PDB file of C-alpha atoms in Angstrom:
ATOM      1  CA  UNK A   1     107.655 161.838 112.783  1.00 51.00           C
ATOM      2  CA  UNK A   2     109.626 158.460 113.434  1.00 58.00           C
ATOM      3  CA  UNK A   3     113.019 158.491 112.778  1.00 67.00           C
ATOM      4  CA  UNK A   4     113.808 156.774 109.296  1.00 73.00           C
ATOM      5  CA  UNK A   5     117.336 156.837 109.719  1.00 82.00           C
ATOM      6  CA  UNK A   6     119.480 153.367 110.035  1.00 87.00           C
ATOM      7  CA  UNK A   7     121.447 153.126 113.322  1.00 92.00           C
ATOM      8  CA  UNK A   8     124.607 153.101 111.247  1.00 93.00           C
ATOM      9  CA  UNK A   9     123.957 156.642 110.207  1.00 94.00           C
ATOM     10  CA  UNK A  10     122.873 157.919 113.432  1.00 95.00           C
ATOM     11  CA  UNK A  11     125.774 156.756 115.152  1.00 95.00           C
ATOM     12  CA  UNK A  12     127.891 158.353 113.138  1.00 95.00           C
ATOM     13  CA  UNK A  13     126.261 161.805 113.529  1.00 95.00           C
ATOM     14  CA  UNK A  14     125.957 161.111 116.885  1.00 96.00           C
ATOM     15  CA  UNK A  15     130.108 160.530 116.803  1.00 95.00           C
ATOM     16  CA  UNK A  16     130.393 164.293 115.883  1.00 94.00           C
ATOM     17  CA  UNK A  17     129.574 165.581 119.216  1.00 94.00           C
ATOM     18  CA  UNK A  18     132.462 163.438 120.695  1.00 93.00           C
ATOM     19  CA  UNK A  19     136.537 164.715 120.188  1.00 90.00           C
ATOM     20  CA  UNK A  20     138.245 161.123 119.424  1.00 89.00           C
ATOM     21  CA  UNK A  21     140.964 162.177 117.176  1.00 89.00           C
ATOM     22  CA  UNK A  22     141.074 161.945 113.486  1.00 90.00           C
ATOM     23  CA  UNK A  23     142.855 158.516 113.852  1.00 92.00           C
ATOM     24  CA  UNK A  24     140.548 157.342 116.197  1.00 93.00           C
ATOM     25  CA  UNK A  25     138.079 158.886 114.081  1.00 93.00           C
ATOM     26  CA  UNK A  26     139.032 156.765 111.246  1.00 94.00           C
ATOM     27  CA  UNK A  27     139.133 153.680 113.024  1.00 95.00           C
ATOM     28  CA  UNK A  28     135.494 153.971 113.699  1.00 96.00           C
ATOM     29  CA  UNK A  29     134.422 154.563 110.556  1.00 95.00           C
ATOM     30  CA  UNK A  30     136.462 151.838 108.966  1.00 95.00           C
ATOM     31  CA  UNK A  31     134.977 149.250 111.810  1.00 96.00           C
ATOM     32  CA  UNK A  32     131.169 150.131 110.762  1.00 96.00           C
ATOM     33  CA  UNK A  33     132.107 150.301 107.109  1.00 94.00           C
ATOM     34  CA  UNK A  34     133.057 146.672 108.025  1.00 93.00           C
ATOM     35  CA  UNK A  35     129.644 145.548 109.374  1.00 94.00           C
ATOM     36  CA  UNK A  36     127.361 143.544 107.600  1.00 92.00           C
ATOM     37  CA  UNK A  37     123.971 144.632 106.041  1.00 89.00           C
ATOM     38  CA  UNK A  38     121.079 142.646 106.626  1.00 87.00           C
ATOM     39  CA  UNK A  39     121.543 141.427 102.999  1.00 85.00           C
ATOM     40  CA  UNK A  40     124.729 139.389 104.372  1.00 84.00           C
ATOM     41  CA  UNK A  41     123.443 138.498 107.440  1.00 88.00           C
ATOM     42  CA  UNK A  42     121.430 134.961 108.130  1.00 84.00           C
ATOM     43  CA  UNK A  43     117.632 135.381 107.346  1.00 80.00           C
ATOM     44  CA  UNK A  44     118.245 139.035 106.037  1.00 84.00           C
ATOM     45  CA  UNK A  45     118.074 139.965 109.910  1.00 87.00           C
ATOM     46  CA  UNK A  46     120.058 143.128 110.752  1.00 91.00           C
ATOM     47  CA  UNK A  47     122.347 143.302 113.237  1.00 93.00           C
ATOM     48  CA  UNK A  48     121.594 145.914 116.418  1.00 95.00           C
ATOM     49  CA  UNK A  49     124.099 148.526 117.440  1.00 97.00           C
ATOM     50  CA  UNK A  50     124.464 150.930 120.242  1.00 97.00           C
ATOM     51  CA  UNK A  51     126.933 153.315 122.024  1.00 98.00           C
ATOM     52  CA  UNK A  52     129.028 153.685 125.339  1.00 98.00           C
ATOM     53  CA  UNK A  53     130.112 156.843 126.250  1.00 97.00           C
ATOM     54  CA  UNK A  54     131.980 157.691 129.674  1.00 96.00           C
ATOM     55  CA  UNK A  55     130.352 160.458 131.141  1.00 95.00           C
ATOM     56  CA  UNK A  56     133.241 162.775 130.926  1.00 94.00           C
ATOM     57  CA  UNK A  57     133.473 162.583 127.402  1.00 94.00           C
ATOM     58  CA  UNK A  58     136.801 160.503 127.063  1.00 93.00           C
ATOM     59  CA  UNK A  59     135.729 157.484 126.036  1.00 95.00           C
ATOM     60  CA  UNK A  60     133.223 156.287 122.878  1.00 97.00           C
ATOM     61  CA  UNK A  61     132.561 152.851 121.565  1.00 98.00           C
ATOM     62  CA  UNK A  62     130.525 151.687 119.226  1.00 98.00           C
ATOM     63  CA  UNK A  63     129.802 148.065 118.988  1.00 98.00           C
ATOM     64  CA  UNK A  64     126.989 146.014 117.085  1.00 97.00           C
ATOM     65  CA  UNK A  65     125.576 142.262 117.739  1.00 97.00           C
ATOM     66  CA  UNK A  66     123.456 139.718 115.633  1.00 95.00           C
ATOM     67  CA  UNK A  67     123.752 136.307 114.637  1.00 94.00           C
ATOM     68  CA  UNK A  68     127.210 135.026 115.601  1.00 95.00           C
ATOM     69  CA  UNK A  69     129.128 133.862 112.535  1.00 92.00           C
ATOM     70  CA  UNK A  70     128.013 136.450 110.344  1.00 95.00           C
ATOM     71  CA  UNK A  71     129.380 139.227 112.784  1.00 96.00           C
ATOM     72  CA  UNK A  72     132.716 137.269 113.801  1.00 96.00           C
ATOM     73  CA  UNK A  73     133.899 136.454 109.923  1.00 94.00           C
ATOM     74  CA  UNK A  74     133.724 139.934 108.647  1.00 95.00           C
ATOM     75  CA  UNK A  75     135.492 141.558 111.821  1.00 96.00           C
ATOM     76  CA  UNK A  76     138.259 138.614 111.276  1.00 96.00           C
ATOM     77  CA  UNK A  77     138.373 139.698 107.674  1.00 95.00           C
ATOM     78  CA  UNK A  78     138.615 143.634 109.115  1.00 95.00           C
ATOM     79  CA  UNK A  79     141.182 142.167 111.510  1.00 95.00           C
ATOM     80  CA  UNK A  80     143.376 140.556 108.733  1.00 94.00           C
ATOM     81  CA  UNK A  81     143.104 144.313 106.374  1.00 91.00           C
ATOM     82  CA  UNK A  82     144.434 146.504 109.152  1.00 90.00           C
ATOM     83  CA  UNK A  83     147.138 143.827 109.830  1.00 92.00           C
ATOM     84  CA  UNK A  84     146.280 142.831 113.117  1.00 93.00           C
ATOM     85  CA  UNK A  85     148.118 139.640 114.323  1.00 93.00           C
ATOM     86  CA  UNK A  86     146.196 136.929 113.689  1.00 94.00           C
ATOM     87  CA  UNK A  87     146.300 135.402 117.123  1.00 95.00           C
ATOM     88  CA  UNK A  88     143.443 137.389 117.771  1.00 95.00           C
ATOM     89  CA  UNK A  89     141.200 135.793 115.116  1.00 95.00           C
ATOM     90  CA  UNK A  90     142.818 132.348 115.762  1.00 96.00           C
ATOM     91  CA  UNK A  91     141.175 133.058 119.671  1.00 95.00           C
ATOM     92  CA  UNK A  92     138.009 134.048 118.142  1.00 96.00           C
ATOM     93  CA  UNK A  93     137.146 130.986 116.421  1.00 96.00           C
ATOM     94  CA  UNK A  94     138.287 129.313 118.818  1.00 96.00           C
ATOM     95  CA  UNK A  95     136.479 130.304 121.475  1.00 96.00           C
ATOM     96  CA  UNK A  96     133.378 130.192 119.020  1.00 96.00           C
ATOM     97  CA  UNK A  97     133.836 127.112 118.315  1.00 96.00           C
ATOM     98  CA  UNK A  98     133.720 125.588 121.946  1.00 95.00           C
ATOM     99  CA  UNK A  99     130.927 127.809 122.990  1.00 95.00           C
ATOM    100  CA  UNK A 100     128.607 127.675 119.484  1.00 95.00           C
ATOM    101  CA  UNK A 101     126.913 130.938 120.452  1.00 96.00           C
ATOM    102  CA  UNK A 102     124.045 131.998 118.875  1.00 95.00           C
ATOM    103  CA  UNK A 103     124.623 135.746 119.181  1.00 96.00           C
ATOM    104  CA  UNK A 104     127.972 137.525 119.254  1.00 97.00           C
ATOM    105  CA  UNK A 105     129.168 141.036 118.025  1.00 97.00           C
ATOM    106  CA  UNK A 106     132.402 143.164 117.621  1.00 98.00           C
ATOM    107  CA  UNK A 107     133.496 146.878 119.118  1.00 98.00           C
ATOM    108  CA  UNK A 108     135.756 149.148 118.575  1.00 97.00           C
ATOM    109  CA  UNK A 109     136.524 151.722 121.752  1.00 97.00           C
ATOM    110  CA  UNK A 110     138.017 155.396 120.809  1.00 96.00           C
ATOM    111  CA  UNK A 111     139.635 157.260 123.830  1.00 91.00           C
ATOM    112  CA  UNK A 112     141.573 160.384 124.009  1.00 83.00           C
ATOM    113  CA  UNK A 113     144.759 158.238 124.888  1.00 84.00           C
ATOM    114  CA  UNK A 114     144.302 155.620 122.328  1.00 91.00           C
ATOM    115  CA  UNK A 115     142.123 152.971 121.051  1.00 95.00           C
ATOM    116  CA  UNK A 116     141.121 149.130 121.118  1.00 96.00           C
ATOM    117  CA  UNK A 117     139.020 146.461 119.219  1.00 97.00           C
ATOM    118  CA  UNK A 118     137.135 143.874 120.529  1.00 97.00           C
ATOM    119  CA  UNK A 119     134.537 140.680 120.253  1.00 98.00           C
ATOM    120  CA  UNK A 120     132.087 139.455 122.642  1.00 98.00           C
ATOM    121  CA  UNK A 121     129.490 137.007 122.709  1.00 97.00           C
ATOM    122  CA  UNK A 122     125.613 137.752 124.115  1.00 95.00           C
ATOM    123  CA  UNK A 123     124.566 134.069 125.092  1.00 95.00           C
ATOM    124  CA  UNK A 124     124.142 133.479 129.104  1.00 96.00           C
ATOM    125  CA  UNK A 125     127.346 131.138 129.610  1.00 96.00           C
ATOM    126  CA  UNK A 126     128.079 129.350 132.797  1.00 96.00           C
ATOM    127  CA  UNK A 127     130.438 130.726 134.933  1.00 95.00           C
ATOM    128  CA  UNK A 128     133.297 127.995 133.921  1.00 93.00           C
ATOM    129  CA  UNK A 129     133.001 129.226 130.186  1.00 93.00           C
ATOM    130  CA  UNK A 130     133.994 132.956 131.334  1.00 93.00           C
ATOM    131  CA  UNK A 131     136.898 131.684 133.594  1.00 94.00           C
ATOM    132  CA  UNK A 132     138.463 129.416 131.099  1.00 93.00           C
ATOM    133  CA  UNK A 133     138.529 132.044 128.925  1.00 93.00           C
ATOM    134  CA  UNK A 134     139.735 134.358 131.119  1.00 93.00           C
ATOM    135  CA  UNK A 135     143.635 134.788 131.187  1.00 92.00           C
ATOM    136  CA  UNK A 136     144.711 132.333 133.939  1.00 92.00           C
ATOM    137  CA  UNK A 137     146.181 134.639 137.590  1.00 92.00           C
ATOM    138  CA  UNK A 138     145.122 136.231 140.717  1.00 93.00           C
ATOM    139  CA  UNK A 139     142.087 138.012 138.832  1.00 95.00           C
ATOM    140  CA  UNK A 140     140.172 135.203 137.580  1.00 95.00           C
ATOM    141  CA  UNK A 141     141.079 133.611 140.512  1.00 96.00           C
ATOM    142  CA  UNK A 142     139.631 136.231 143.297  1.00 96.00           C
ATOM    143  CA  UNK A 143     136.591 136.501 140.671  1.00 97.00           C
ATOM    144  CA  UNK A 144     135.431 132.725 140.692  1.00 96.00           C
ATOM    145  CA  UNK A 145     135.685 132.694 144.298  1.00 96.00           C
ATOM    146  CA  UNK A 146     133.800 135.849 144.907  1.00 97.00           C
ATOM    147  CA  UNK A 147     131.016 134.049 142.580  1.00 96.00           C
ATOM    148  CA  UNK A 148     130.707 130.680 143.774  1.00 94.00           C
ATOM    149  CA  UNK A 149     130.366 132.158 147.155  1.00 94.00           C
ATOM    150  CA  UNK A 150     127.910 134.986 145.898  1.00 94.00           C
ATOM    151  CA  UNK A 151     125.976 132.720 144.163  1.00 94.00           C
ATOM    152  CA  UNK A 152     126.487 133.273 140.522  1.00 95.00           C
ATOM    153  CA  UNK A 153     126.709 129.768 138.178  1.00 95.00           C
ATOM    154  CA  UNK A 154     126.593 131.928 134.892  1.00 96.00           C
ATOM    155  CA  UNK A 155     127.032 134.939 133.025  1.00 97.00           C
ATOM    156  CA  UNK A 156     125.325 136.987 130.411  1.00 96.00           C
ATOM    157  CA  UNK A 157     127.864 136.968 128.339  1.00 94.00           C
ATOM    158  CA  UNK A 158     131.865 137.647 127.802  1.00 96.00           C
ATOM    159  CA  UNK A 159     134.392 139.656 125.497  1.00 97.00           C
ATOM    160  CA  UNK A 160     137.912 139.908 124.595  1.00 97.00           C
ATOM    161  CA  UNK A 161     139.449 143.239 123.943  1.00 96.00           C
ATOM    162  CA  UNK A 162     142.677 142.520 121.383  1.00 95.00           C
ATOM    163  CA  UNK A 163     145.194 145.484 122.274  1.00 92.00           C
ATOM    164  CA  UNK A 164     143.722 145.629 125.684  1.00 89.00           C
ATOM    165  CA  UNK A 165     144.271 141.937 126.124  1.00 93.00           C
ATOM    166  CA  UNK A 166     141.327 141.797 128.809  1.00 96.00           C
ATOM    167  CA  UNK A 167     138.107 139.026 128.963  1.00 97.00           C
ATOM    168  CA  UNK A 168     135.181 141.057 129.845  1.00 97.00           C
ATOM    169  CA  UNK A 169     132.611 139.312 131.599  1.00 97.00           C
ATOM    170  CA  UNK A 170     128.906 140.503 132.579  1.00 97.00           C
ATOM    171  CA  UNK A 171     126.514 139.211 134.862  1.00 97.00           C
ATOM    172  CA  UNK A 172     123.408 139.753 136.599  1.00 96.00           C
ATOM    173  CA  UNK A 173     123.661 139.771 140.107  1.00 95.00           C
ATOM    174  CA  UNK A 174     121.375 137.620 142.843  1.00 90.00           C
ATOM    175  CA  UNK A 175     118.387 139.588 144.632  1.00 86.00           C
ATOM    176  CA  UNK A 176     120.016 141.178 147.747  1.00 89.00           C
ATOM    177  CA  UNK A 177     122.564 144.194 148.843  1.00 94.00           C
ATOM    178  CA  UNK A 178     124.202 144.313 145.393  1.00 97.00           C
ATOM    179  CA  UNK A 179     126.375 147.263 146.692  1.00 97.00           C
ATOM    180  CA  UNK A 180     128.039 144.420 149.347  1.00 97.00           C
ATOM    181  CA  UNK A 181     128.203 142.342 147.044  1.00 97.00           C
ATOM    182  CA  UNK A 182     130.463 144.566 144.459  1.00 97.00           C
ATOM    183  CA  UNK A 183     132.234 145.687 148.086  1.00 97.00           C
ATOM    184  CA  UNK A 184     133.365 142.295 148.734  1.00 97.00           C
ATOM    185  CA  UNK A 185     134.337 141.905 144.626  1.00 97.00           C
ATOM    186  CA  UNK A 186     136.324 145.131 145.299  1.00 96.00           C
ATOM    187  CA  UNK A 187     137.919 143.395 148.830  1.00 96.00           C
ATOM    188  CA  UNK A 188     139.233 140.297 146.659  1.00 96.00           C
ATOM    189  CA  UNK A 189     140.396 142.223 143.603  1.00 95.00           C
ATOM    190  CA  UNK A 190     142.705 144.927 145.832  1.00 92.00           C
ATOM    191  CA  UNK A 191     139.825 147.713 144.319  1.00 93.00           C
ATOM    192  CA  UNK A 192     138.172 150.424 146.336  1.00 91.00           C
ATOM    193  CA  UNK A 193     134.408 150.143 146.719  1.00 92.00           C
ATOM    194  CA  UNK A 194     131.390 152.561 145.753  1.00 94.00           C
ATOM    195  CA  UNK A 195     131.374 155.985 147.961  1.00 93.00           C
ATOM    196  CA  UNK A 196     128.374 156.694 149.971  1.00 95.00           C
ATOM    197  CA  UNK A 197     126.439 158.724 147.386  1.00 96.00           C
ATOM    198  CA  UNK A 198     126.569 156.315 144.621  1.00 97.00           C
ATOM    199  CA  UNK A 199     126.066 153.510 147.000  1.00 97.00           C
ATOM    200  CA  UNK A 200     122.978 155.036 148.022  1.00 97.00           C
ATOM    201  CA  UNK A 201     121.743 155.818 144.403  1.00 97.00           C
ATOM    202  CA  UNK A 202     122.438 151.939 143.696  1.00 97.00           C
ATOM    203  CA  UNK A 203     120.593 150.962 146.907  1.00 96.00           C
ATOM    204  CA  UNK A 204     117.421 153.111 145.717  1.00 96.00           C
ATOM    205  CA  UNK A 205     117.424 151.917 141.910  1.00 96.00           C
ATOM    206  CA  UNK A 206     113.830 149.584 141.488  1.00 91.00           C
ATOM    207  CA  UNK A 207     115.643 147.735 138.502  1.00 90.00           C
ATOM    208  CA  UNK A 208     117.696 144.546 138.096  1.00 94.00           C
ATOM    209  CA  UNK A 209     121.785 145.266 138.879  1.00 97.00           C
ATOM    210  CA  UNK A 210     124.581 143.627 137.209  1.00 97.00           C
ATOM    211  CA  UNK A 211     128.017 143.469 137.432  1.00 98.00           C
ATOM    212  CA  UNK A 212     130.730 144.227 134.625  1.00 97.00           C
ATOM    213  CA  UNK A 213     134.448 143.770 134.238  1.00 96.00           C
ATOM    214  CA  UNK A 214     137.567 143.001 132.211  1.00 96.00           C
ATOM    215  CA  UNK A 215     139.660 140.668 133.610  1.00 96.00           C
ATOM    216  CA  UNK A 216     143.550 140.723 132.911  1.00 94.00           C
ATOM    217  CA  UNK A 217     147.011 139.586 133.994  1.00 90.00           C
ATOM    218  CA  UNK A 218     149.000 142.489 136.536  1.00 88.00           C
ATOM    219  CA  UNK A 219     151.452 144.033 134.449  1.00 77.00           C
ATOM    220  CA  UNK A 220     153.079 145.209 138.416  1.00 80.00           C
ATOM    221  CA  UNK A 221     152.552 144.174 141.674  1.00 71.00           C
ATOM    222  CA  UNK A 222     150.477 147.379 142.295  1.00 75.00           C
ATOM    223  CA  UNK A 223     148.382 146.446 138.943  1.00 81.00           C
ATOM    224  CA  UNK A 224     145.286 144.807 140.057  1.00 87.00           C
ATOM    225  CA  UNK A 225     144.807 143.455 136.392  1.00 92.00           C
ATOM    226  CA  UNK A 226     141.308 144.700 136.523  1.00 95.00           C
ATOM    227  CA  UNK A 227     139.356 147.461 134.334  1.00 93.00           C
ATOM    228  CA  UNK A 228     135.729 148.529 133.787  1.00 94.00           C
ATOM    229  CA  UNK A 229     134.547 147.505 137.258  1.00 97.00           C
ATOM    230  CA  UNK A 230     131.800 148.694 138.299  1.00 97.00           C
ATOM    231  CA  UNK A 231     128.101 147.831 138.874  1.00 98.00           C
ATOM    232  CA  UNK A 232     124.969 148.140 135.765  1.00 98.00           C
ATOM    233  CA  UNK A 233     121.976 149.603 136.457  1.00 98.00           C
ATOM    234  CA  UNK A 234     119.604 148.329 134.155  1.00 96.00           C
ATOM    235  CA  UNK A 235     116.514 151.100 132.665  1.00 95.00           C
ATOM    236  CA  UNK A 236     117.929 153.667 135.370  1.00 96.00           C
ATOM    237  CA  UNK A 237     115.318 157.127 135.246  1.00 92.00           C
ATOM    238  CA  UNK A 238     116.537 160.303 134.193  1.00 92.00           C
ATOM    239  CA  UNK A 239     117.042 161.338 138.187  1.00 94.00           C
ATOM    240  CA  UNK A 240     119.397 158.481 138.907  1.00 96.00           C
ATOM    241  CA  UNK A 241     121.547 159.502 135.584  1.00 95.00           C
ATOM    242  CA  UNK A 242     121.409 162.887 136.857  1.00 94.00           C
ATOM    243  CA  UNK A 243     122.373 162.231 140.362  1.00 96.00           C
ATOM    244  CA  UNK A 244     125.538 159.973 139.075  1.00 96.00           C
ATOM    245  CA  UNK A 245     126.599 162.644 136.887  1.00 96.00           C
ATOM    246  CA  UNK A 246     126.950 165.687 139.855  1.00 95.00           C
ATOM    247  CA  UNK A 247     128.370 162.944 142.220  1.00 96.00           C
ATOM    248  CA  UNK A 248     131.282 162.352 139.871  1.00 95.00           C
ATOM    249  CA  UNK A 249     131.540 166.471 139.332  1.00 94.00           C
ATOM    250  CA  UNK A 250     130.204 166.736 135.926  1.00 93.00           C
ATOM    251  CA  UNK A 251     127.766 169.387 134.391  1.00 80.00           C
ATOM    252  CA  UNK A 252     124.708 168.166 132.484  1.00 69.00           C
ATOM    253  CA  UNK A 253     125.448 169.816 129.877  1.00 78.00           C
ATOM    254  CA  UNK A 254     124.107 170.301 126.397  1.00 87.00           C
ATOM    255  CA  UNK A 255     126.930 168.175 124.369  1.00 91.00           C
ATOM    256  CA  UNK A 256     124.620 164.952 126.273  1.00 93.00           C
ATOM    257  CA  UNK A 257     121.282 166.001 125.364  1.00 92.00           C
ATOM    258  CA  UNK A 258     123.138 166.367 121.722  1.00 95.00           C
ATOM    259  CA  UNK A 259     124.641 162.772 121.490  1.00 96.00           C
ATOM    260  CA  UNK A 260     121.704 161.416 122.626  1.00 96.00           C
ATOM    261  CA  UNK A 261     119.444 163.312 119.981  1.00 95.00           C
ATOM    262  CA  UNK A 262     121.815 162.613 116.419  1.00 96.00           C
ATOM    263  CA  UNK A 263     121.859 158.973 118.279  1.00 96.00           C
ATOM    264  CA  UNK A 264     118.201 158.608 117.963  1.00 95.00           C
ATOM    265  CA  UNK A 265     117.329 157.209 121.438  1.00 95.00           C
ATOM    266  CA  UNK A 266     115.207 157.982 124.449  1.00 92.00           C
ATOM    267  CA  UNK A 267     117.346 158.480 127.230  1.00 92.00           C
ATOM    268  CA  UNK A 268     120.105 155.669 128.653  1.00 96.00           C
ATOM    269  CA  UNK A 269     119.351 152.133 128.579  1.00 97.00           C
ATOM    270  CA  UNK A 270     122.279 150.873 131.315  1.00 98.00           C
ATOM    271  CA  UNK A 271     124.411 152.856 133.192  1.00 98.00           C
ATOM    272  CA  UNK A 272     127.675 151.414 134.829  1.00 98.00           C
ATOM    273  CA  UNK A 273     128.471 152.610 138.593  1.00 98.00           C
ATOM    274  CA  UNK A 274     132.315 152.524 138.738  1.00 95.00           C
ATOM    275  CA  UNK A 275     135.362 154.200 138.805  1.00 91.00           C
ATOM    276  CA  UNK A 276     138.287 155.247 137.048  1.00 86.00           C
ATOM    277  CA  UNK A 277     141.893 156.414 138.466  1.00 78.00           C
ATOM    278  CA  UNK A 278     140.376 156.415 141.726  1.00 82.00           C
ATOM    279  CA  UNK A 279     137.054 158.657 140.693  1.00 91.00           C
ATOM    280  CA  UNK A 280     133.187 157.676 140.274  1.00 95.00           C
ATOM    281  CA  UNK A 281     132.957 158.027 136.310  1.00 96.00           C
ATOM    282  CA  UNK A 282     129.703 156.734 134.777  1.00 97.00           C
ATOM    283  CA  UNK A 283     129.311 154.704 131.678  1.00 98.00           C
ATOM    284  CA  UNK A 284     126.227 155.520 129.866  1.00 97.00           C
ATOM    285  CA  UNK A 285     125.131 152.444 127.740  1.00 98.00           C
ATOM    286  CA  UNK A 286     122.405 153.027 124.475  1.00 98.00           C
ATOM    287  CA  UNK A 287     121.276 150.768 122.203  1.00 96.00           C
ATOM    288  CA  UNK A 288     120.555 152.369 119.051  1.00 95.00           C
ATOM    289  CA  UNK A 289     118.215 149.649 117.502  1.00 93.00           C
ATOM    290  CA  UNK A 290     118.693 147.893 114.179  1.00 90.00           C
ATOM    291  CA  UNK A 291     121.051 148.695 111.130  1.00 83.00           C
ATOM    292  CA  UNK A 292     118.294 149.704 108.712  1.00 72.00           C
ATOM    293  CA  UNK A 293     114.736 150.103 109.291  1.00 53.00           C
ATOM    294  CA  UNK A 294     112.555 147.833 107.725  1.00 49.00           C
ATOM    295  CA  UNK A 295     110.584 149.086 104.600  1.00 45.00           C
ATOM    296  CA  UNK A 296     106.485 148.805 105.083  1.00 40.00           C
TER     297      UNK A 296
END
């Protein structure tokens, strides 16, 4: 039988399987109790949702996307109950306002070691949107240059996480070697590249590859003001998941197969090749479909 249940409530069964503290905990619930329905959305449309969920477990976020200003003014109105400076929803607007987007959408992230809220927007850009918005330094800098020279004139879209204070940018990259290309990214930025085996499982993947990451300003000269780096895989088959998950040391255990069943979804629908504190630690990327299914 098809599954009747909206994404919101699958998502939050799905949550269960995942230890994010009761505060984080809260702060996810609050965020989707925030959302629109479709009844408050444009043309009764409902926005989409889906999960992220590092591979080790330490990391969940749930985020959701539809038409752009009826996502952005209920998160700014979330924003403004939980008392978050309103800097953050002054940058918003602003940056809607420049760009006009057609589709944007809001996240909130719950790790073991804290949590963070965010906004991004799902319209290709060119790349001169994403850098202005980026926080002006040696980042953004070593990024545009590694583009222009790569190839790349725009993105598929870009984010701004608040307590983070990072713009997240995403991009598909040109037909060719894309594990030189994210090498040479890694080169500029002061990052180490992809080890052999997940080099080789990037190399063999039939699918388009992107790029992802959230560019910052170094808090220390050994801070490469750089996070979520890594390279997307785009529809990757159950083997290459697999293969990802041994080479970074972890089981495939049952607590997956679990998420992935309260969630409601069919295996992963992008999975990010990258690091984290100097380790291969996938990022396995689900889209859990619309808010409510429509009636017949």
């Amino acid at each position: 039988m098809p599954d009747t249940r909206s994404a919101r409530e699958r998502m939050r069964m799905a949550r269960t399987t995942v230890q994010v503290g009761l505060d984080r905990a809260q702060l996810l619930e609050a965020w989707i109790d925030r959302l629109p329905t479709a009844a408050h959305l444009p043309g009764g449309q409902p926005c989409t949702m889906g999960a992220d969920l590092v591979a080790d477990l330490s990391e969940l976020t749930w985020k959701a996307w539809g038409e752009a200003g009826g996502m952005l003014v209920p998160f700014a109105e979330f924003l403004t109950a939980a008392g978050i400076d309103e800097a953050h929803r002054e940058r918003m607007f602003a940056t809607y306002r420049q760009l006009q987007p057609k589709v944007a959408g809001t996240f909130v992230e719950a790790r073991t070691d804290g949590a963070d809220l965010g906004w991004f927007i799902a319209d290709p850009l060119p790349l001169l949107a994403a850098i202005a918005e980026a926080d002006p330094g040696r980042p953004s800098e070593a990024f545009e240059r590694w583009a222009r020279e790569t190839g790349v004139t725009t993105v598929a879209g870009l984010g701004r996480s608040l307590f983070g204070g990072m713009t997240r940018v995403g991009l598909l990259l040109p037909a060719g070697d894309a594990v030189a290309r994210h090498d040479a990214l890694a080169r500029a930025l002061g990052l180490r590249a992809l080890g052999d085996g997940a080099a080789e499982v990037v190399r063999r993947h039939e699918g388009p590859v992107g790029l992802t990451l959230a560019l910052g300003v170094p808090a220390t000269a050994d801070d490469a003001g750089v996070a979520d780096f890594g390279l997307t895989l785009m529809q990757p088959g159950t083997r290459t998941v697999v293969e990802l998950l041994m080479l970074a040391g972890l089981e495939v255990d049952e607590t997956l197969a679990t998420f992935e069943g309260f969630l409601g979804v069919d295996g992963v629908a992008v999975v990010v090749v990258g690091s984290r504190g100097g380790k291969l630690m996938p990022v396995l990327k689900y889209v859990a479909g619309v808010d409510a299914v429509p009636s017949v």
